[in-house]
Structure formats: C-alpha cells, structure tokens
C-alpha cells in the first residue's frame, strides 16, 4: 500500500516536472488531481485499510496530496515567469521611458485664469449673463441710442425674434445690477460676437472681460488705480499704462487704456487694451426703472466699469502677431504654451 502511494506520487511529480507550458501543466493537473486523477483516486483505498493503519495511511495521503499540489503551484509560477521573460526578449527594460504627451491649457484660458485670479484678489467676484441677449440689456439700458452703429444688423448678429448675439459683455453689468444690491464688485469674462471680417486682428467671436464696481463714492482715482495695478500685475511692474479720453455711451467720462508694448528690435508702441469709465447716470436710471426701486439712484451710488479684449491681452502677453492663431488649433502653436 505504502509503495503504491509512493509510486503514484513519483509519477505525478514526474508528469508535473515534464510540463513545458500552461497547456501541458493543465493536462498533468487533471491527470493527477482531477475528479478521476491518480492522486484523487488514492482516497478510495482508505476503505480497504485496516483500522490500525488508517491514521498512518491517512497522514501519508495528506502529505502526498499537498506535495503534489505544491509541485503544481511552483511549476505554474515557474512557467509564468518563463513566459514573462520571453515576452520581454529583445526589450531593454533599463531604458528610460518615453515622455508622456500631457497636453496643456489654451493660451486664452491661461490668460483668462490669470486675469480673473488677479481681479479676484482685488475683491471682484464672478458674474455671468446670456450670450443670446435682448436689445434692452445689450444697448438700451446701456444708454446706446437706436441709431448707434453697433445696433446695425450689418454689424451685429440678430435673430428673427429680435434677440441678438451680445456684441459685448457690458450687458452683464445691467443683468447684475438688476439682481444684486449695491455695493457690488464683479467681473464677467465671456464671449462676444460681431459681424466683423476676420483678419489678423479681428474675429467674429472673441472674448472680453467686463468689470463693474458700484458703491458710495467710487471715484475716477479708484478706477485708474485698480486698472493700472491690474495691468502691472499681468504684464510686469514696469509696464507703462496710459488713459486716453474716449467716448462710450454707458460711461462718462470714458477712456481707452493703452499699454506700451516694447518688443526687442521694434520701436515701442502703445496698444489699446481696454475701454473704461465712470458709470453714466443714465445707466443707473435704466437699472432703477427695470428694478422698480431706487437702490441704484445716482445720488446714492457711483461706479466704474471696464471691458477688455482677452485676445488682445494674450497677443500682448506672448507677442502673438495674428489673432487667428488663437482659433486655428495648430498643434505647433499650441504646444508652446503646454
Ligand atoms: N463694451 C465696450 C466694447 O465692447 C468696452 C467697454 C468700454 C466696457 C467701457 C466698459 C466700459 O465696461 O466702461 O468695446
């Protein structure tokens, strides 16, 4: 009996050792440990063993089974690592990995996030309004007369309904004052649309960053200090900034802001970056009418507003000569910002 067990064990171990791959190992596994496997069937001899020997034979059987199982497990691991090594043949695992292409943010996004970050630190919070606007919020409430060129269907995208694609983010000024109470200090980055011929400095869909500050006694020096500080944070402490008198229907007085652009090898030139001014009392009056109260009465509050072109700021920031680069998705251009 003991000899028979030893013999079956030896045969089992040999067949396992002889397996050369996963298939032959599986065959060996079935042949020895399967339902009708040689080692499994050894269990049936127990009934013929005299009871005096049952304990000893039982122990021997258990030891045999676990030896065979161990041999199967070890062989499986050995075959697996053999297969792994074979898969690596011809590959040098000590080579450094290839760099991952991780992508990056679009320059306009980078610029908007920086600009918004600076203004938020100065106490402005974000506001927004719809891109499909009505004439009231885009023009009338902003003191823009009906014969103003911006209202011409040649310059502005109108829908049959009479609504339009907002021509500037200044409409968010009105929307915000309708909903919030003074004092308020908001910025609204967003898209604006004009029927402009696309060229190196114009797109028909572009981005602006609007700002509005309304409180008791907001003054022109507040406007000037805020925007100078903003532009120097954005472009560097040495940046020269100038305010040039201008006209906007919704501010009085109004200014355009220029930044002195100094590119090596080129004569320095002033570039317009924003419009701004003190909120016109006519705008406050339209807001009061729309709200049906006097919280924005111009005898109680004053304010300043500004609007800048984000594409313009990006072009200055990185010396981009053609605005169309910002929408062409040319990877050679975008890669430089990643
Ligand atoms: N909305 C003006 C434009 O698109 C820019 C602007 C000028 C915004 C003066 C303002 C402002 O808030 O006060 O050209």
Short mmCIF file of C-alpha atoms and ligand atoms in Angstrom, two decimals, residues 142 167-171 173 192 194 206 208-212 223 246-248 250-251 253-256 272 274-279 304-308, ligand 1:
data_model
loop_
_atom_site.label_atom_id
_atom_site.label_comp_id
_atom_site.label_asym_id
_atom_site.label_seq_id
_atom_site.Cartn_x
_atom_site.Cartn_y
_atom_site.Cartn_z
CA UNK A 142 -26.51 100.95 -21.60
CA UNK A 167 -21.78 92.45 -29.01
CA UNK A 168 -20.01 92.99 -25.69
CA UNK A 169 -20.05 91.66 -22.15
CA UNK A 170 -21.27 95.05 -20.85
CA UNK A 171 -24.78 93.56 -20.84
CA UNK A 173 -23.37 94.95 -15.91
CA UNK A 192 -18.93 88.45 -27.59
CA UNK A 194 -19.67 90.93 -34.10
CA UNK A 206 -14.00 86.81 -29.35
CA UNK A 208 -13.95 90.04 -23.23
CA UNK A 209 -13.52 90.58 -19.53
CA UNK A 210 -16.05 93.02 -18.12
CA UNK A 211 -15.75 94.69 -14.73
CA UNK A 212 -18.10 96.78 -12.62
CA UNK A 223 -10.77 103.27 -11.50
CA UNK A 246 -12.72 108.45 -25.41
CA UNK A 247 -16.47 108.06 -25.73
CA UNK A 248 -18.71 105.19 -24.67
CA UNK A 250 -22.56 103.97 -20.91
CA UNK A 251 -19.71 105.78 -19.16
CA UNK A 253 -16.12 110.31 -18.56
CA UNK A 254 -14.80 107.44 -20.70
CA UNK A 255 -11.26 106.33 -21.54
CA UNK A 256 -9.37 103.88 -23.59
CA UNK A 272 -5.17 99.68 -26.77
CA UNK A 274 -9.46 98.20 -22.66
CA UNK A 275 -12.32 100.68 -22.52
CA UNK A 276 -13.43 102.07 -19.20
CA UNK A 277 -15.11 104.94 -17.44
CA UNK A 278 -17.41 106.13 -14.69
CA UNK A 279 -20.88 104.58 -14.98
CA UNK A 304 -16.70 102.49 -12.61
CA UNK A 305 -16.76 99.92 -15.39
CA UNK A 306 -14.24 98.45 -17.77
CA UNK A 307 -14.12 95.95 -20.60
CA UNK A 308 -11.05 94.41 -22.13
N1 LIG B 1 -18.15 97.36 -24.18
C1 LIG B 1 -17.04 98.07 -24.76
C2 LIG B 1 -16.66 97.41 -26.09
O1 LIG B 1 -17.00 96.29 -26.31
C3 LIG B 1 -15.87 98.08 -23.85
C4 LIG B 1 -16.13 98.86 -22.63
C5 LIG B 1 -15.88 100.22 -22.60
C6 LIG B 1 -16.64 98.28 -21.49
C7 LIG B 1 -16.09 100.98 -21.47
C8 LIG B 1 -16.90 99.01 -20.36
C9 LIG B 1 -16.59 100.38 -20.36
O2 LIG B 1 -17.38 98.47 -19.25
O3 LIG B 1 -16.82 101.10 -19.23
O4 LIG B 1 -15.97 98.00 -26.86
#
